[in-house]
XYZ file of C-alpha atoms in Angstrom:
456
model
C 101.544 121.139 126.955
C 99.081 123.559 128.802
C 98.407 126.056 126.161
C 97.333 122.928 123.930
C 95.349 121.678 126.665
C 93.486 124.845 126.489
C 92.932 124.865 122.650
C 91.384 121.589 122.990
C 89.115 122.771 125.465
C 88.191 125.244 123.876
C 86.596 123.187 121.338
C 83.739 122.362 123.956
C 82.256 126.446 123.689
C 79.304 127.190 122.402
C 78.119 128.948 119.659
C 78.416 132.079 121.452
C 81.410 131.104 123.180
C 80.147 129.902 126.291
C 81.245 126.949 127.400
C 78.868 123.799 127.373
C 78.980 121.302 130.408
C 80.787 119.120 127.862
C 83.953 120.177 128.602
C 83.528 119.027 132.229
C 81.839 116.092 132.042
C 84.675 114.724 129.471
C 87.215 115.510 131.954
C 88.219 112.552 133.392
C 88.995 111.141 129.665
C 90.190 113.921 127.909
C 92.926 115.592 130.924
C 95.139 112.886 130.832
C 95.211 111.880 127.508
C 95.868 115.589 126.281
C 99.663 115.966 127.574
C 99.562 112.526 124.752
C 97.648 114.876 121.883
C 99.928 117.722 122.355
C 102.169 116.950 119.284
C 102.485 119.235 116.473
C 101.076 116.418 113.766
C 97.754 116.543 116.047
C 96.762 120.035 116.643
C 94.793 121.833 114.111
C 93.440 118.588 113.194
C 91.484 116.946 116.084
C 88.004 118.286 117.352
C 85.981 117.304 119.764
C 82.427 117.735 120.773
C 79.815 116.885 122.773
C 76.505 114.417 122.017
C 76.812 115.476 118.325
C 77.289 119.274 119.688
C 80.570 120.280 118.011
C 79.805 124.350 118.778
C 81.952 127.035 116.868
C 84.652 124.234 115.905
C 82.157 122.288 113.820
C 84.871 121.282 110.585
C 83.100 123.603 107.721
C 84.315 122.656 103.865
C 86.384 125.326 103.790
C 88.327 124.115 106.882
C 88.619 120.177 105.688
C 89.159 121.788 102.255
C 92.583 123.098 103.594
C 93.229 120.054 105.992
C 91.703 116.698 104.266
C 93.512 114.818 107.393
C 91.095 116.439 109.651
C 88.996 114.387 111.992
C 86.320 115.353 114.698
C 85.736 113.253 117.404
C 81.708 113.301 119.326
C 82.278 111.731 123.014
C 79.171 110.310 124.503
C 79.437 109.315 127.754
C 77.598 106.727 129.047
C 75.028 105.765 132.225
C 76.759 102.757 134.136
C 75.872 99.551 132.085
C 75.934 101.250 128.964
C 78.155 99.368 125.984
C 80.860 101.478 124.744
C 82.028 101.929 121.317
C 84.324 103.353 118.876
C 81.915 104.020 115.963
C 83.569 105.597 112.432
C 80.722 107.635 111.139
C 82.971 108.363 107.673
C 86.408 109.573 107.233
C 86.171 112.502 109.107
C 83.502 111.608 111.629
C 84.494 109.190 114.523
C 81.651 108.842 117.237
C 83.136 107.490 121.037
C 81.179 105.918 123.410
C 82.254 105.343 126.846
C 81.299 104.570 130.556
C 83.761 105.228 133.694
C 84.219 101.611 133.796
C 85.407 102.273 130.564
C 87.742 104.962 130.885
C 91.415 103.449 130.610
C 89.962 101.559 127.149
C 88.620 104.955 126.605
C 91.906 106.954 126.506
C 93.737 104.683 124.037
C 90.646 104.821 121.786
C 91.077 108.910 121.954
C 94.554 108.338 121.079
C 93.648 105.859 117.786
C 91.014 108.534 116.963
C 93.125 111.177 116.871
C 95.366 109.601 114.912
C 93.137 108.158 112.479
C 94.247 108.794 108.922
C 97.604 107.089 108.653
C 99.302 109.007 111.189
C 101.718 107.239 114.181
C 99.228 105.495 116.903
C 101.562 106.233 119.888
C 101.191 106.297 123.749
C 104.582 104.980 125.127
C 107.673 107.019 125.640
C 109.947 105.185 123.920
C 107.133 105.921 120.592
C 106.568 109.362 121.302
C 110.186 110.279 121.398
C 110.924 108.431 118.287
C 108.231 110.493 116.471
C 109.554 113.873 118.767
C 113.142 112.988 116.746
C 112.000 111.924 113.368
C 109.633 115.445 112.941
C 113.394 117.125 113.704
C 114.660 114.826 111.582
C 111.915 115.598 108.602
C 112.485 119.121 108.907
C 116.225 118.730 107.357
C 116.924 117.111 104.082
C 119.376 114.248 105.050
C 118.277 110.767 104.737
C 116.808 108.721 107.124
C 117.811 105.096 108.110
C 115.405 102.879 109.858
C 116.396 99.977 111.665
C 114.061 97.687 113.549
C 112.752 94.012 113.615
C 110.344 93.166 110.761
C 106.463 94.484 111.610
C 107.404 97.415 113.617
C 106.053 99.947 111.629
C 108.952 101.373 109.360
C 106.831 102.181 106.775
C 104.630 104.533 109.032
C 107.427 106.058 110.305
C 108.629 106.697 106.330
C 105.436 108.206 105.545
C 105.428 110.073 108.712
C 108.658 111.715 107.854
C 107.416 112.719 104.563
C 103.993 114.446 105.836
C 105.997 116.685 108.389
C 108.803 117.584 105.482
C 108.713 120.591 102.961
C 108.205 117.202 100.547
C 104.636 116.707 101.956
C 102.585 117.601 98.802
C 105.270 115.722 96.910
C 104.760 112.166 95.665
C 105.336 109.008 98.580
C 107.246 106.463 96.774
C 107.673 103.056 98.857
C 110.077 99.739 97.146
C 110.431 96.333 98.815
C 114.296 95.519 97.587
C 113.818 91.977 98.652
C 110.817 91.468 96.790
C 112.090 92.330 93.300
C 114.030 90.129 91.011
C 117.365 91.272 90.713
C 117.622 91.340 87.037
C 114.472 94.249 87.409
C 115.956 96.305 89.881
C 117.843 98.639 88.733
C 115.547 99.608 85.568
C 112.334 99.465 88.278
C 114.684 102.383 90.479
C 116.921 104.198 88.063
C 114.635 103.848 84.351
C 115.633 102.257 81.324
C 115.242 103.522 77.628
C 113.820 101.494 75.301
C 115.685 98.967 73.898
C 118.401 98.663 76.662
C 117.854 95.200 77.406
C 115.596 92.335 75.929
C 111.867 92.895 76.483
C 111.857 96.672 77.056
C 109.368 97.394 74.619
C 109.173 100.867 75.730
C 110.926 103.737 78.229
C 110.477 103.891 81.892
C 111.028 106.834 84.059
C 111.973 104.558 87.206
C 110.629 105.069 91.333
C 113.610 107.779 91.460
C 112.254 110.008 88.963
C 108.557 108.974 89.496
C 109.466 110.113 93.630
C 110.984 113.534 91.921
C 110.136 116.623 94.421
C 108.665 113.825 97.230
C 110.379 110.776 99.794
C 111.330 107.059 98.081
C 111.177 104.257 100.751
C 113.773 101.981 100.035
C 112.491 98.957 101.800
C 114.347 96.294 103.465
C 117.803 98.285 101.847
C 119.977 95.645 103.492
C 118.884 92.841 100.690
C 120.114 95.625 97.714
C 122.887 93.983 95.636
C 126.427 95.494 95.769
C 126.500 96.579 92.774
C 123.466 98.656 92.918
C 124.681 99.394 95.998
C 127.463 101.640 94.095
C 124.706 102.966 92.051
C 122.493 104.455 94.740
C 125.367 106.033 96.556
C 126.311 107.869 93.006
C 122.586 109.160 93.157
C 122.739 110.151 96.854
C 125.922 111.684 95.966
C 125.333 113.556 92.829
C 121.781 114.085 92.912
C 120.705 111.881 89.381
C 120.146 108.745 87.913
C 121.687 106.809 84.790
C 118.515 105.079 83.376
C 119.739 101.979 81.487
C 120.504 102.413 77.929
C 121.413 105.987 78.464
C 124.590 107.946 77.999
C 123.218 111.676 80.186
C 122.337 111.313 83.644
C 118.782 113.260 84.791
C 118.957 115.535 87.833
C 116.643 114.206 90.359
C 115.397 116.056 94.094
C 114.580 112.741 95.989
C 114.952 112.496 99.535
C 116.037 108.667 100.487
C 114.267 106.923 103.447
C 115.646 103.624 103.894
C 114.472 101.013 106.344
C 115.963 97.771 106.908
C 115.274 94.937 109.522
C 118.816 93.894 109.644
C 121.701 95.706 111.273
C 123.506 97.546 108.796
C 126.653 98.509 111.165
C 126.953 94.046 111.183
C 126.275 93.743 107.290
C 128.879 96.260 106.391
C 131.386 94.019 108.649
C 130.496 91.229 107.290
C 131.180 92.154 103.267
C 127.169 92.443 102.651
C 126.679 95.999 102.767
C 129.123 98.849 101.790
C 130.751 100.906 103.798
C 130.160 104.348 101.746
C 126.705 103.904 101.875
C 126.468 102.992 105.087
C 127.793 105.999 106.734
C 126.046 108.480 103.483
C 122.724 106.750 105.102
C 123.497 106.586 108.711
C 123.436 110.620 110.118
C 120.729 109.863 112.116
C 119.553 106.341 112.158
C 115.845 105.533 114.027
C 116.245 102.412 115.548
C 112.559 101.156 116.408
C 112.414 99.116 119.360
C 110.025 95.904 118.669
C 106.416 95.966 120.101
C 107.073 93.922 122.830
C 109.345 96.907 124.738
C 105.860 99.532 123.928
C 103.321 97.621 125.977
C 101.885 101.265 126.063
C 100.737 101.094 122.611
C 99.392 98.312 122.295
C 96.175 98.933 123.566
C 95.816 102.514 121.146
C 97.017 100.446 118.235
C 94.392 97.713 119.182
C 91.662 100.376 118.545
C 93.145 101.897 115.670
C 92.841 98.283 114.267
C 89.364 98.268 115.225
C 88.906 101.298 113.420
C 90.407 100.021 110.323
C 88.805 96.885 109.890
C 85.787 96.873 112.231
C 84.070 100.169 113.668
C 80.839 100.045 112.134
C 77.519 99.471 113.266
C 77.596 95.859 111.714
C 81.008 94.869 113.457
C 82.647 94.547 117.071
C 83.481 98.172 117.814
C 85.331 98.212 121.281
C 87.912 95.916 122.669
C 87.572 94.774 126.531
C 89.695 95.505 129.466
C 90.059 91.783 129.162
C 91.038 91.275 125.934
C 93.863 94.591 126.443
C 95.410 92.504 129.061
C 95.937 89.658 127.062
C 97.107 91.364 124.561
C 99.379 93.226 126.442
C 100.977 90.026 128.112
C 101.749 88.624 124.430
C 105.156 88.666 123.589
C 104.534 89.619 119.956
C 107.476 87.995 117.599
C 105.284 89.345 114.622
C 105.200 92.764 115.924
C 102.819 95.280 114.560
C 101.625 93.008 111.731
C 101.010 90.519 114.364
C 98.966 92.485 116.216
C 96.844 93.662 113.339
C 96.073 89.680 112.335
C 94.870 89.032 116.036
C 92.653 91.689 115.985
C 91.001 91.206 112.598
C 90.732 87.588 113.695
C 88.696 88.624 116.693
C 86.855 90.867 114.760
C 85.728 87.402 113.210
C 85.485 85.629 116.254
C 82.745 88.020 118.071
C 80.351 87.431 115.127
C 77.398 89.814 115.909
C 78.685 91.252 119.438
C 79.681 94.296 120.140
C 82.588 93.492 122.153
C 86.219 92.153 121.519
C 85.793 89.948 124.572
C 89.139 88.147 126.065
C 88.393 84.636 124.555
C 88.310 86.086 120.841
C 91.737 87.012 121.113
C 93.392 83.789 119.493
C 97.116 84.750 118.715
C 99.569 83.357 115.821
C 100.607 79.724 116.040
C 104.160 78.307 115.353
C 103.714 76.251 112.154
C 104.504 72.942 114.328
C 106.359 70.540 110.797
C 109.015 73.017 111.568
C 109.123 74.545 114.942
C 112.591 73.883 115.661
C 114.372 77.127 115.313
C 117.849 77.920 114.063
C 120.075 78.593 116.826
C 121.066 82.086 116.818
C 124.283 83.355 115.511
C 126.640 86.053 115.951
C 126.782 88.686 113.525
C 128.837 87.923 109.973
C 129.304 84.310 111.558
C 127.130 81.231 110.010
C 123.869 79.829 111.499
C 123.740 76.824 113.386
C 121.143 74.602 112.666
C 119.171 72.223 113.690
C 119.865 68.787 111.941
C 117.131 67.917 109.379
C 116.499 64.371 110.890
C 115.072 66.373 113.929
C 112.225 67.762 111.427
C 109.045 66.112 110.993
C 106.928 65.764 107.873
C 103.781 67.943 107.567
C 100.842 66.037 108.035
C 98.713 68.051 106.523
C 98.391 71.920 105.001
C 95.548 74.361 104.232
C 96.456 74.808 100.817
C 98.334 73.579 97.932
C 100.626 77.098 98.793
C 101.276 76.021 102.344
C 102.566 72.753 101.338
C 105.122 74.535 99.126
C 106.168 76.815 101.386
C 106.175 73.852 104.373
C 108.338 71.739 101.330
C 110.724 74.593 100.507
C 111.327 75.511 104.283
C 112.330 71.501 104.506
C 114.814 72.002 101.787
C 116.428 75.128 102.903
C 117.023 73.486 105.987
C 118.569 70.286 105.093
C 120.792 72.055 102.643
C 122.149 74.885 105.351
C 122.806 71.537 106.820
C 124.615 69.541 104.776
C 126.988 72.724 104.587
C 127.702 73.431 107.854
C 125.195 76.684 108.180
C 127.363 78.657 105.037
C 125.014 80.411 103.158
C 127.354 80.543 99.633
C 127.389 76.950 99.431
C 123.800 76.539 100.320
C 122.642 78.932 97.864
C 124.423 77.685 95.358
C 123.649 73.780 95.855
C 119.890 75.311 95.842
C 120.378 77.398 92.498
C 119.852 80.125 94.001
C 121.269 83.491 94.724
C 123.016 83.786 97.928
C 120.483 87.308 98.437
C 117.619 85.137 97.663
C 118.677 82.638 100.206
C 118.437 85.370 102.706
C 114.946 86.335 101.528
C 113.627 82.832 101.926
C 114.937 82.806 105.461
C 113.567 86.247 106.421
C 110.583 84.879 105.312
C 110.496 81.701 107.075
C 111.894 83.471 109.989
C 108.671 86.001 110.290
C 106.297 83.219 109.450
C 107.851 81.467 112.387
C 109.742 78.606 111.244
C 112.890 80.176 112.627
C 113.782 81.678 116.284
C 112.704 85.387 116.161
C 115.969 87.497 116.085
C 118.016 84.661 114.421
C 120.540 86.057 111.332
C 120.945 82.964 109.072
């Protein structure tokens, strides 16, 4: 931790190496946010300077030439009464504003601007010990499994994993399984020739071979039929693919991340997931805790949000000590992705000021037609549910889309129970598949229409 403490002071000299009162007069934000910044993903890529006074450690071409990712920082700090603000000059170029009423805001916007880019916004222990594991982890060539409520951040961790591997200047591949058809599956992962089935018109390589040399994301892997299931561990196993249509397998070098918001120890009890797989996946599972057990990043995320969607000189740019403690006294059931549509709503909200003030914050509602949750069951055991005389009618809907959803919710509901909570029957009354049934519910489930947690 000390040596990079030093490095990053260091970035305060001069031209001629002495070093400029900007060192000390950052002090107070920079010293204990550096033990934070003293991660291997971070160094080599952060600068900071001084009023626009970046010294020796200006970023030439050459040096963002070999590191695009690089980003350089100019703290400005401010008289007392002077508005802060987290201003992104361009890509690289991230200007911070602050006050020492300002400072605690401050620190979690160093953190988001060091991290700007698409790398992990992380202050809390439980965060930067997940990351500390998964660059281990990346180093190695087994797959990783990640496990963690929906809106956590899996996919961040994925492409985390991937930067920090030998695979980094090999292709990212990321696939929702639940969002697929079925029937287009297994030609969208493993190829098909042309010909092999009716309305392939023409060859396709598939997201193993396109993902050749690099990491595939297989998203939400818990909704992956059983019979691909089969498939994928053959892959795993021997290392290639059997597009459809073909008779020769093709060698592929494709390391598997797969993230799931389901329990995959529980699905393999329960007949959903298979064993094999389960324990060819699970060497070193990452089990992300949900958002509301990392208060401490909340407020860095916040301002990595701002960053993203606001941050300019036409948009709110900082985020009060006001608005962090509401924030951080939400129980977020959406997570991450929650957190992300509060803050872009703000950004709304304030208008022309420059401040994410506490009464902008305006957090998710609970559709209210169907508030009443499922009761929660036990793993591999059927849902409970609430009886669909208890529901009320929607009284009215934003759009045409919401009253679908709203009217399909209704339906699901009344059918789970008229059949006692079994999913089989329920799919199969709704002419559906019984993996489709559990996509609707996830769905419903993280737009709130079911009790967060709930397996139906």
């Amino acid at each position: 931790m000390q040596a990079h403490k030093s490095s990053l002071s260091s970035k305060h000299e001069g031209e001629r190496g002495q070093p400029q009162s900007g060192g000390a007069k950052h002090a107070s934000l920079i010293d204990p946010t550096v033990p934070l910044l003293a991660q291997n993903w971070l160094q080599d890529r952060l600068v900071l300077g001084n009023n626009g006074q970046f010294g020796r450690s200006t970023p030439s071409q050459a040096a963002l030439r070999t590191r695009s990712d690089r980003v350089a920082v100019d703290l400005c700090k401010l008289p007392d009464g002077g508005v802060p603000a987290l201003t992104r000059i361009s890509d690289g170029k991230i200007n911070l504003r602050y006050n020492d009423a300002s400072l605690d805001e401050a620190r979690a916007a160093l953190i988001a601007s060091a991290s700007h880019g698409g790398w992990p916004i992380a202050r809390d222990t439980q965060s930067l010990a997940l990351l500390t594991l998964s660059e281990r982890i990346a180093a190695s060539e087994i797959p990783v499994l990640l496990e963690g409520p929906t809106g956590t951040g899996k996919e961040v961790f994925a492409r985390f994993v991937h930067k920090m591997s030998k695979r980094s200047s090999g292709p990212f591949v990321a696939v929702n399984c639940a969002a697929m058809p079925e029937a287009m599956l297994e030609g969208l992962l493993f190829g098909h020739r042309k010909g092999a089935f009716t309305g392939a018109g023409e060859a396709r390589e598939g997201l193993f071979r396109a993902a050749d040399g690099g990491t595939l994301l297989l998203d939400e892997l818990g909704e992956l039929p059983i019979a691909l299931q089969a498939k994928l561990l053959r892959t795993l196993q021997e290392g290639e693919v059997l597009p459809l249509g073909a008779t020769k397998p093709v060698k592929v070098d494709v390391r598997i991340v797969a993230a799931t918001n389901r329990t995959l120890s529980q699905e393999v009890t329960a007949g959903r997931f298979r064993e094999d797989l389960y324990y060819r996946l699970n060497v070193f599972p990452l089990i992300l805790p949900p958002l509301c057990e990392r208060v401490d990043d909340i407020a860095p995320l916040a301002f990595g949000m701002v960053l993203r969607h606001g941050a300019s000189r036409a948009l709110p740019s900082w985020v009060s000590s006001g608005a962090i403690a509401r924030l951080e006294e939400h129980g977020w059931p959406g997570n991450v992705r929650e957190l992300e549509n509060v803050i872009r709503r703000a950004i709304l909200l304030a208008g022309d000021g420059a401040v994410i003030e506490t009464e902008h914050v305006v957090f998710d509602q609970v559709p209210s037609p169907l508030a009443r949750p499922l009761l929660a069951s036990a793993p591999g055991e059927e849902a409970t549910v609430v009886r669909s005389s208890a529901l009320t009618t929607p009284t009215s809907a934003s759009s045409l889309s919401d009253v679908a959803f709203q009217s399909e919710a209704q339906a699901i509901l009344r059918a789970l129970d008229d059949h006692g909570g079994h999913r089989a029957r329920t799919a199969a009354s709704l002419g559906i598949s019984e993996r489709t049934l559990r996509y609707r519910l996830a769905s419903m489930r993280e737009n709130g229409l079911l009790k967060t947690g709930a397996e139906a």
